[in-house]
């Protein structure tokens, strides 16, 4: 015995738009209007609803390949990145891009180049051969990048990096504003003796420190040169820098607040403070940066930090790319900077009494 749906389904087993038309009692053209976004003004709301109900009963889904051929699109965007496998933040950026694409009926095809320029060029060429609608190029640490060969042949957006030739739109963290935020967290708790530990000579380090100094300068506070300790971006660097500033120092003259370049450096600062018998946040407040997953929330005490908006960067880059695809217009080669929000935990408290 067959159901009503079976009678309206072709012998292939997969329902077609003509099956939907027969079940709904409408023309094949009417079904095409509904699933190609042309129903408004051509079909009544009641007819549209009848077609959708028929499609749901049959389990009908439009053929994305056929639809892509009609629209000269594939509903696929490419994402090329330098180090997905090794970055603790990659999943957030990818998730943001993929979920935004999925909500707009696109899939994301991801390729990890391992940071090899030749592989990046080959990856872009492969994506272009597959007729992707556009490409996101993402770096897992903020820096200026050589634009891979071929990116200018399609709609392209950069995420968490800046093009060396300023030729493409980019979505990056507002690092200087993040440094200002970190300083304000400490100032608002009454701290005036504030140091900075960690960092390199990269864009993020320079911008975070610049923002940090902006805010302190506005309050009439000058950071002593020896209180800006460049020790890299790892736990060992934070530990070394904190010992340099705190070990043997007069409690009345040492820093009461430390802004760490990132959460790993902050972890090193916390270890050094514990070793020296300095309580956090009673004697010393510490602010990190990144909100590194599986780390910041599990330190002792849990780390107050300024978060990098990796998920938001993925979402924003995908939206910018999808808008360009939909309109056919190349977005201007501008830089969009996203807010780095505060994640308040337990490592910041009032400045100790003088």
mmCIF file of C-alpha atoms in Angstrom:
data_model
loop_
_atom_site.group_PDB
_atom_site.id
_atom_site.type_symbol
_atom_site.label_atom_id
_atom_site.label_comp_id
_atom_site.label_asym_id
_atom_site.label_seq_id
_atom_site.Cartn_x
_atom_site.Cartn_y
_atom_site.Cartn_z
ATOM 1 C CA UNK A 1 0.000 0.000 0.000
ATOM 2 C CA UNK A 2 1.397 3.402 -0.952
ATOM 3 C CA UNK A 3 0.962 6.751 0.770
ATOM 4 C CA UNK A 4 -0.271 9.932 -0.862
ATOM 5 C CA UNK A 5 3.310 11.170 -0.899
ATOM 6 C CA UNK A 6 4.505 8.032 -2.722
ATOM 7 C CA UNK A 7 1.998 8.638 -5.518
ATOM 8 C CA UNK A 8 3.486 12.047 -6.118
ATOM 9 C CA UNK A 9 7.127 10.898 -6.155
ATOM 10 C CA UNK A 10 9.100 9.873 -9.228
ATOM 11 C CA UNK A 11 10.545 6.402 -9.547
ATOM 12 C CA UNK A 12 14.037 7.632 -8.578
ATOM 13 C CA UNK A 13 12.956 7.859 -4.932
ATOM 14 C CA UNK A 14 14.173 11.439 -4.568
ATOM 15 C CA UNK A 15 11.319 13.959 -4.779
ATOM 16 C CA UNK A 16 11.607 16.618 -7.463
ATOM 17 C CA UNK A 17 10.105 20.071 -7.880
ATOM 18 C CA UNK A 18 7.573 18.549 -10.306
ATOM 19 C CA UNK A 19 6.460 16.142 -7.571
ATOM 20 C CA UNK A 20 5.943 19.140 -5.280
ATOM 21 C CA UNK A 21 3.930 20.910 -7.994
ATOM 22 C CA UNK A 22 1.641 17.873 -8.453
ATOM 23 C CA UNK A 23 1.046 17.472 -4.705
ATOM 24 C CA UNK A 24 0.389 21.200 -4.215
ATOM 25 C CA UNK A 25 -1.791 21.435 -7.316
ATOM 26 C CA UNK A 26 0.255 24.239 -8.860
ATOM 27 C CA UNK A 27 2.490 24.738 -11.854
ATOM 28 C CA UNK A 28 6.150 23.781 -11.884
ATOM 29 C CA UNK A 29 6.956 27.468 -12.431
ATOM 30 C CA UNK A 30 5.200 28.359 -9.177
ATOM 31 C CA UNK A 31 7.433 25.916 -7.263
ATOM 32 C CA UNK A 32 10.499 27.424 -8.940
ATOM 33 C CA UNK A 33 9.396 30.896 -7.862
ATOM 34 C CA UNK A 34 9.200 29.797 -4.209
ATOM 35 C CA UNK A 35 12.612 28.134 -4.091
ATOM 36 C CA UNK A 36 14.415 30.736 -6.194
ATOM 37 C CA UNK A 37 13.249 33.676 -4.070
ATOM 38 C CA UNK A 38 10.896 35.123 -6.683
ATOM 39 C CA UNK A 39 7.532 34.297 -5.096
ATOM 40 C CA UNK A 40 6.766 37.747 -3.691
ATOM 41 C CA UNK A 41 4.549 39.599 -6.175
ATOM 42 C CA UNK A 42 4.048 36.469 -8.277
ATOM 43 C CA UNK A 43 2.218 34.131 -5.870
ATOM 44 C CA UNK A 44 -0.235 34.675 -3.051
ATOM 45 C CA UNK A 45 0.945 33.913 0.503
ATOM 46 C CA UNK A 46 -1.550 31.024 0.644
ATOM 47 C CA UNK A 47 -0.104 29.445 -2.507
ATOM 48 C CA UNK A 48 3.436 29.864 -1.231
ATOM 49 C CA UNK A 49 2.493 28.154 2.026
ATOM 50 C CA UNK A 50 0.799 25.278 0.175
ATOM 51 C CA UNK A 51 3.952 24.723 -1.866
ATOM 52 C CA UNK A 52 6.175 24.745 1.221
ATOM 53 C CA UNK A 53 3.907 22.289 3.010
ATOM 54 C CA UNK A 54 3.955 19.955 0.007
ATOM 55 C CA UNK A 55 7.768 20.174 -0.100
ATOM 56 C CA UNK A 56 7.964 19.367 3.613
ATOM 57 C CA UNK A 57 5.635 16.350 3.260
ATOM 58 C CA UNK A 58 7.754 14.970 0.422
ATOM 59 C CA UNK A 59 11.095 15.824 2.013
ATOM 60 C CA UNK A 60 11.983 17.865 -1.047
ATOM 61 C CA UNK A 61 15.153 19.955 -1.091
ATOM 62 C CA UNK A 62 16.277 22.070 -4.074
ATOM 63 C CA UNK A 63 19.271 20.665 -5.949
ATOM 64 C CA UNK A 64 22.140 22.979 -4.964
ATOM 65 C CA UNK A 65 24.196 22.071 -8.046
ATOM 66 C CA UNK A 66 21.400 22.861 -10.472
ATOM 67 C CA UNK A 67 20.511 26.022 -8.585
ATOM 68 C CA UNK A 68 24.166 27.070 -8.608
ATOM 69 C CA UNK A 69 24.397 26.546 -12.362
ATOM 70 C CA UNK A 70 21.350 28.742 -12.908
ATOM 71 C CA UNK A 71 22.761 31.469 -10.687
ATOM 72 C CA UNK A 72 26.357 30.941 -11.857
ATOM 73 C CA UNK A 73 27.270 30.266 -8.229
ATOM 74 C CA UNK A 74 28.283 27.174 -6.280
ATOM 75 C CA UNK A 75 27.069 28.222 -2.792
ATOM 76 C CA UNK A 76 30.559 27.365 -1.517
ATOM 77 C CA UNK A 77 33.170 29.758 -0.145
ATOM 78 C CA UNK A 78 36.795 28.888 0.469
ATOM 79 C CA UNK A 79 38.768 29.572 3.628
ATOM 80 C CA UNK A 80 42.557 29.405 3.444
ATOM 81 C CA UNK A 81 44.524 29.772 6.662
ATOM 82 C CA UNK A 82 48.112 29.447 7.763
ATOM 83 C CA UNK A 83 47.874 27.262 10.869
ATOM 84 C CA UNK A 84 44.496 25.836 11.776
ATOM 85 C CA UNK A 85 45.952 22.751 13.423
ATOM 86 C CA UNK A 86 48.271 24.531 15.841
ATOM 87 C CA UNK A 87 46.277 27.561 16.972
ATOM 88 C CA UNK A 88 44.101 27.458 20.100
ATOM 89 C CA UNK A 89 41.844 30.116 18.552
ATOM 90 C CA UNK A 90 41.285 28.602 15.102
ATOM 91 C CA UNK A 91 38.096 26.786 16.040
ATOM 92 C CA UNK A 92 36.370 30.001 17.078
ATOM 93 C CA UNK A 93 37.170 31.824 13.842
ATOM 94 C CA UNK A 94 36.199 28.837 11.712
ATOM 95 C CA UNK A 95 32.963 28.325 13.638
ATOM 96 C CA UNK A 96 31.984 31.942 13.156
ATOM 97 C CA UNK A 97 32.621 31.809 9.410
ATOM 98 C CA UNK A 98 30.992 28.414 8.894
ATOM 99 C CA UNK A 99 27.831 29.174 10.866
ATOM 100 C CA UNK A 100 27.382 32.522 9.118
ATOM 101 C CA UNK A 101 27.857 30.849 5.739
ATOM 102 C CA UNK A 102 25.448 28.025 6.636
ATOM 103 C CA UNK A 103 22.779 30.537 7.692
ATOM 104 C CA UNK A 104 23.137 32.029 4.209
ATOM 105 C CA UNK A 105 22.955 28.640 2.440
ATOM 106 C CA UNK A 106 26.690 28.410 1.790
ATOM 107 C CA UNK A 107 29.239 25.790 2.763
ATOM 108 C CA UNK A 108 32.867 26.506 3.660
ATOM 109 C CA UNK A 109 35.721 24.540 2.138
ATOM 110 C CA UNK A 110 38.770 24.936 4.401
ATOM 111 C CA UNK A 111 42.445 24.459 3.514
ATOM 112 C CA UNK A 112 45.375 24.748 5.957
ATOM 113 C CA UNK A 113 48.560 25.849 4.194
ATOM 114 C CA UNK A 114 50.864 25.346 7.185
ATOM 115 C CA UNK A 115 52.200 28.837 6.487
ATOM 116 C CA UNK A 116 53.842 27.752 3.208
ATOM 117 C CA UNK A 117 53.418 30.497 0.538
ATOM 118 C CA UNK A 118 53.587 27.967 -2.309
ATOM 119 C CA UNK A 119 50.842 25.885 -0.691
ATOM 120 C CA UNK A 120 48.747 29.027 -0.192
ATOM 121 C CA UNK A 121 49.002 29.881 -3.895
ATOM 122 C CA UNK A 122 48.144 26.281 -4.818
ATOM 123 C CA UNK A 123 45.210 26.252 -2.389
ATOM 124 C CA UNK A 124 43.740 29.427 -3.877
ATOM 125 C CA UNK A 125 44.197 28.036 -7.395
ATOM 126 C CA UNK A 126 42.411 24.815 -6.394
ATOM 127 C CA UNK A 127 39.507 26.768 -4.895
ATOM 128 C CA UNK A 128 39.221 28.895 -8.024
ATOM 129 C CA UNK A 129 39.183 25.726 -10.154
ATOM 130 C CA UNK A 130 36.274 24.502 -8.027
ATOM 131 C CA UNK A 131 34.407 27.746 -8.779
ATOM 132 C CA UNK A 132 33.953 28.837 -5.168
ATOM 133 C CA UNK A 133 31.937 32.042 -4.855
ATOM 134 C CA UNK A 134 34.648 33.790 -2.830
ATOM 135 C CA UNK A 135 37.577 33.237 -0.458
ATOM 136 C CA UNK A 136 38.458 34.231 3.110
ATOM 137 C CA UNK A 137 42.167 34.254 3.912
ATOM 138 C CA UNK A 138 42.760 34.013 7.673
ATOM 139 C CA UNK A 139 45.926 34.216 9.766
ATOM 140 C CA UNK A 140 46.001 32.924 13.315
ATOM 141 C CA UNK A 141 48.128 35.803 14.608
ATOM 142 C CA UNK A 142 47.699 39.429 13.583
ATOM 143 C CA UNK A 143 50.323 40.410 11.024
ATOM 144 C CA UNK A 144 50.804 41.844 7.559
ATOM 145 C CA UNK A 145 50.640 39.116 4.928
ATOM 146 C CA UNK A 146 51.613 38.580 1.342
ATOM 147 C CA UNK A 147 48.323 38.267 -0.532
ATOM 148 C CA UNK A 148 48.276 34.753 -2.034
ATOM 149 C CA UNK A 149 48.332 34.666 -5.820
ATOM 150 C CA UNK A 150 44.830 34.440 -7.257
ATOM 151 C CA UNK A 151 42.876 36.151 -4.469
ATOM 152 C CA UNK A 152 42.265 39.173 -6.675
ATOM 153 C CA UNK A 153 40.473 36.968 -9.224
ATOM 154 C CA UNK A 154 37.432 36.507 -6.974
ATOM 155 C CA UNK A 155 35.670 38.188 -4.071
ATOM 156 C CA UNK A 156 38.127 37.973 -1.163
ATOM 157 C CA UNK A 157 38.332 39.144 2.455
ATOM 158 C CA UNK A 158 41.162 38.852 5.002
ATOM 159 C CA UNK A 159 40.558 37.897 8.643
ATOM 160 C CA UNK A 160 42.982 38.601 11.505
ATOM 161 C CA UNK A 161 45.632 39.903 9.136
ATOM 162 C CA UNK A 162 46.385 42.908 6.934
ATOM 163 C CA UNK A 163 47.463 42.810 3.285
ATOM 164 C CA UNK A 164 50.993 44.054 2.647
ATOM 165 C CA UNK A 165 49.740 45.993 -0.372
ATOM 166 C CA UNK A 166 46.484 47.279 1.233
ATOM 167 C CA UNK A 167 44.599 45.802 -1.722
ATOM 168 C CA UNK A 168 41.849 43.808 0.047
ATOM 169 C CA UNK A 169 39.314 44.396 2.840
ATOM 170 C CA UNK A 170 40.316 43.034 6.244
ATOM 171 C CA UNK A 171 38.638 42.300 9.574
ATOM 172 C CA UNK A 172 40.990 42.511 12.570
ATOM 173 C CA UNK A 173 40.860 43.032 16.375
ATOM 174 C CA UNK A 174 40.943 46.598 17.692
ATOM 175 C CA UNK A 175 44.238 45.919 19.479
ATOM 176 C CA UNK A 176 45.049 49.494 20.470
ATOM 177 C CA UNK A 177 41.598 49.918 21.992
ATOM 178 C CA UNK A 178 42.130 46.601 23.793
ATOM 179 C CA UNK A 179 45.309 47.951 25.382
ATOM 180 C CA UNK A 180 43.357 51.002 26.554
ATOM 181 C CA UNK A 181 40.737 48.703 28.061
ATOM 182 C CA UNK A 182 43.372 46.718 29.973
ATOM 183 C CA UNK A 183 44.830 49.893 31.464
ATOM 184 C CA UNK A 184 41.376 51.178 32.410
ATOM 185 C CA UNK A 185 40.605 47.945 34.284
ATOM 186 C CA UNK A 186 43.559 48.621 36.583
ATOM 187 C CA UNK A 187 43.081 52.375 36.875
ATOM 188 C CA UNK A 188 39.438 51.949 37.867
ATOM 189 C CA UNK A 189 40.606 49.858 40.837
ATOM 190 C CA UNK A 190 42.898 52.642 42.028
ATOM 191 C CA UNK A 191 46.179 51.275 40.641
ATOM 192 C CA UNK A 192 48.773 53.866 39.659
ATOM 193 C CA UNK A 193 51.984 51.780 39.702
ATOM 194 C CA UNK A 194 51.365 49.644 36.624
ATOM 195 C CA UNK A 195 53.802 47.612 34.512
ATOM 196 C CA UNK A 196 53.624 45.732 31.226
ATOM 197 C CA UNK A 197 55.230 42.320 30.650
ATOM 198 C CA UNK A 198 55.696 40.257 27.497
ATOM 199 C CA UNK A 199 55.283 40.866 23.809
ATOM 200 C CA UNK A 200 57.391 40.986 20.701
ATOM 201 C CA UNK A 201 57.899 43.458 17.868
ATOM 202 C CA UNK A 202 54.697 42.409 16.088
ATOM 203 C CA UNK A 203 51.582 44.452 15.312
ATOM 204 C CA UNK A 204 49.584 43.134 18.268
ATOM 205 C CA UNK A 205 52.371 43.874 20.780
ATOM 206 C CA UNK A 206 52.966 47.376 19.465
ATOM 207 C CA UNK A 207 49.269 48.270 19.342
ATOM 208 C CA UNK A 208 48.406 46.834 22.781
ATOM 209 C CA UNK A 209 51.290 48.689 24.422
ATOM 210 C CA UNK A 210 50.431 51.884 22.567
ATOM 211 C CA UNK A 211 46.823 51.752 23.784
ATOM 212 C CA UNK A 212 47.982 50.936 27.326
ATOM 213 C CA UNK A 213 50.243 54.003 27.332
ATOM 214 C CA UNK A 214 47.505 56.191 25.788
ATOM 215 C CA UNK A 215 45.240 55.614 28.769
ATOM 216 C CA UNK A 216 47.911 56.014 31.433
ATOM 217 C CA UNK A 217 49.219 59.193 29.791
ATOM 218 C CA UNK A 218 45.706 60.643 29.798
ATOM 219 C CA UNK A 219 45.729 60.141 33.593
ATOM 220 C CA UNK A 220 49.124 61.817 33.948
ATOM 221 C CA UNK A 221 50.912 58.517 34.620
ATOM 222 C CA UNK A 222 54.252 57.745 33.001
ATOM 223 C CA UNK A 223 55.351 54.097 32.954
ATOM 224 C CA UNK A 224 59.060 53.811 33.891
ATOM 225 C CA UNK A 225 61.074 52.350 31.050
ATOM 226 C CA UNK A 226 62.199 49.423 33.180
ATOM 227 C CA UNK A 227 58.549 48.542 33.873
ATOM 228 C CA UNK A 228 57.971 47.662 30.208
ATOM 229 C CA UNK A 229 59.603 44.230 30.056
ATOM 230 C CA UNK A 230 59.705 42.567 26.623
ATOM 231 C CA UNK A 231 60.045 38.829 27.259
ATOM 232 C CA UNK A 232 58.108 37.197 24.408
ATOM 233 C CA UNK A 233 54.727 35.528 24.527
ATOM 234 C CA UNK A 234 55.110 32.371 26.595
ATOM 235 C CA UNK A 235 54.685 31.363 30.253
ATOM 236 C CA UNK A 236 58.447 31.368 30.836
ATOM 237 C CA UNK A 237 58.659 34.965 29.626
ATOM 238 C CA UNK A 238 55.939 36.054 32.012
ATOM 239 C CA UNK A 239 57.650 34.286 34.903
ATOM 240 C CA UNK A 240 61.020 35.832 34.061
ATOM 241 C CA UNK A 241 59.586 39.335 33.655
ATOM 242 C CA UNK A 242 57.624 39.193 36.903
ATOM 243 C CA UNK A 243 60.674 38.034 38.866
ATOM 244 C CA UNK A 244 62.663 40.880 37.371
ATOM 245 C CA UNK A 245 60.090 43.431 38.567
ATOM 246 C CA UNK A 246 58.993 41.913 41.862
ATOM 247 C CA UNK A 247 61.765 39.802 43.385
ATOM 248 C CA UNK A 248 63.385 41.738 46.237
ATOM 249 C CA UNK A 249 61.587 44.966 45.392
ATOM 250 C CA UNK A 250 60.278 47.266 48.107
ATOM 251 C CA UNK A 251 56.502 46.580 48.326
ATOM 252 C CA UNK A 252 55.913 50.336 48.514
ATOM 253 C CA UNK A 253 57.704 50.879 45.200
ATOM 254 C CA UNK A 254 56.984 47.817 43.092
ATOM 255 C CA UNK A 255 54.050 47.619 40.629
ATOM 256 C CA UNK A 256 50.619 46.884 42.074
ATOM 257 C CA UNK A 257 49.162 46.095 38.653
ATOM 258 C CA UNK A 258 50.541 44.201 35.656
ATOM 259 C CA UNK A 259 49.138 44.132 32.132
ATOM 260 C CA UNK A 260 50.412 40.966 30.449
ATOM 261 C CA UNK A 261 50.795 40.752 26.667
ATOM 262 C CA UNK A 262 48.681 37.585 26.609
ATOM 263 C CA UNK A 263 47.210 34.931 28.889
ATOM 264 C CA UNK A 264 50.280 32.696 28.718
ATOM 265 C CA UNK A 265 52.474 35.555 29.922
ATOM 266 C CA UNK A 266 49.881 36.279 32.635
ATOM 267 C CA UNK A 267 50.095 32.645 33.756
ATOM 268 C CA UNK A 268 53.845 33.082 34.196
ATOM 269 C CA UNK A 269 53.244 36.236 36.240
ATOM 270 C CA UNK A 270 50.828 34.366 38.530
ATOM 271 C CA UNK A 271 53.352 31.550 39.034
ATOM 272 C CA UNK A 272 56.083 34.049 39.921
ATOM 273 C CA UNK A 273 53.815 35.907 42.340
ATOM 274 C CA UNK A 274 52.932 32.648 44.108
ATOM 275 C CA UNK A 275 56.612 31.742 44.353
ATOM 276 C CA UNK A 276 57.379 35.134 45.938
ATOM 277 C CA UNK A 277 54.449 35.003 48.364
ATOM 278 C CA UNK A 278 52.680 37.904 46.659
ATOM 279 C CA UNK A 279 48.911 37.442 46.712
ATOM 280 C CA UNK A 280 46.736 38.061 43.657
ATOM 281 C CA UNK A 281 44.665 40.197 43.706
ATOM 282 C CA UNK A 282 45.399 41.316 47.291
ATOM 283 C CA UNK A 283 48.945 42.584 46.648
ATOM 284 C CA UNK A 284 49.035 42.502 42.857
ATOM 285 C CA UNK A 285 46.401 42.654 40.126
ATOM 286 C CA UNK A 286 46.996 40.968 36.771
ATOM 287 C CA UNK A 287 45.214 41.490 33.438
ATOM 288 C CA UNK A 288 45.770 39.086 30.559
ATOM 289 C CA UNK A 289 44.836 39.249 26.879
ATOM 290 C CA UNK A 290 43.247 36.726 24.465
ATOM 291 C CA UNK A 291 40.887 34.791 26.801
ATOM 292 C CA UNK A 292 42.657 31.612 25.760
ATOM 293 C CA UNK A 293 40.345 28.625 25.914
ATOM 294 C CA UNK A 294 41.150 25.972 28.550
ATOM 295 C CA UNK A 295 43.596 28.340 30.232
ATOM 296 C CA UNK A 296 42.365 31.755 31.399
ATOM 297 C CA UNK A 297 39.386 30.499 33.391
ATOM 298 C CA UNK A 298 41.414 27.718 35.064
ATOM 299 C CA UNK A 299 44.359 29.666 36.446
ATOM 300 C CA UNK A 300 44.596 30.475 40.170
ATOM 301 C CA UNK A 301 43.052 32.946 40.537
ATOM 302 C CA UNK A 302 40.929 32.838 37.382
ATOM 303 C CA UNK A 303 42.290 35.448 35.005
ATOM 304 C CA UNK A 304 40.614 38.721 34.121
ATOM 305 C CA UNK A 305 41.455 39.246 30.467
ATOM 306 C CA UNK A 306 40.691 41.150 27.283
ATOM 307 C CA UNK A 307 39.257 38.699 24.750
ATOM 308 C CA UNK A 308 40.237 38.471 21.116
ATOM 309 C CA UNK A 309 37.036 38.386 19.011
ATOM 310 C CA UNK A 310 37.968 35.387 16.871
ATOM 311 C CA UNK A 311 34.432 34.095 16.387
ATOM 312 C CA UNK A 312 33.223 37.610 15.572
ATOM 313 C CA UNK A 313 36.050 37.999 13.038
ATOM 314 C CA UNK A 314 34.941 34.820 11.286
ATOM 315 C CA UNK A 315 31.340 36.000 11.268
ATOM 316 C CA UNK A 316 32.200 39.508 10.039
ATOM 317 C CA UNK A 317 34.535 38.274 7.302
ATOM 318 C CA UNK A 318 31.912 35.802 6.068
ATOM 319 C CA UNK A 319 29.166 38.452 6.076
ATOM 320 C CA UNK A 320 31.376 40.893 4.163
ATOM 321 C CA UNK A 321 32.195 38.203 1.618
ATOM 322 C CA UNK A 322 28.589 37.011 1.253
ATOM 323 C CA UNK A 323 27.399 40.592 0.733
ATOM 324 C CA UNK A 324 29.949 41.014 -2.047
ATOM 325 C CA UNK A 325 28.820 37.746 -3.642
ATOM 326 C CA UNK A 326 25.146 38.707 -3.445
ATOM 327 C CA UNK A 327 25.619 42.200 -4.884
ATOM 328 C CA UNK A 328 28.435 41.404 -7.277
ATOM 329 C CA UNK A 329 30.310 44.441 -5.965
ATOM 330 C CA UNK A 330 33.831 44.219 -4.607
ATOM 331 C CA UNK A 331 33.975 45.717 -1.085
ATOM 332 C CA UNK A 332 36.414 48.606 -0.590
ATOM 333 C CA UNK A 333 39.878 47.705 0.678
ATOM 334 C CA UNK A 334 39.224 49.062 4.158
ATOM 335 C CA UNK A 335 40.097 47.688 7.608
ATOM 336 C CA UNK A 336 37.296 46.893 10.043
ATOM 337 C CA UNK A 337 38.436 46.702 13.661
ATOM 338 C CA UNK A 338 36.326 44.688 16.108
ATOM 339 C CA UNK A 339 35.982 45.416 19.831
ATOM 340 C CA UNK A 340 37.998 43.229 22.210
ATOM 341 C CA UNK A 341 35.642 42.713 25.186
ATOM 342 C CA UNK A 342 36.575 42.333 28.851
ATOM 343 C CA UNK A 343 36.131 38.956 30.530
ATOM 344 C CA UNK A 344 36.091 39.787 34.237
ATOM 345 C CA UNK A 345 37.235 37.061 36.639
ATOM 346 C CA UNK A 346 39.208 37.151 39.885
ATOM 347 C CA UNK A 347 42.749 38.430 39.198
ATOM 348 C CA UNK A 348 41.973 42.153 39.502
ATOM 349 C CA UNK A 349 41.144 43.890 42.780
ATOM 350 C CA UNK A 350 41.569 47.255 44.501
ATOM 351 C CA UNK A 351 45.049 48.678 44.733
ATOM 352 C CA UNK A 352 46.653 47.878 48.125
ATOM 353 C CA UNK A 353 46.842 50.747 50.577
ATOM 354 C CA UNK A 354 50.064 52.729 50.312
#
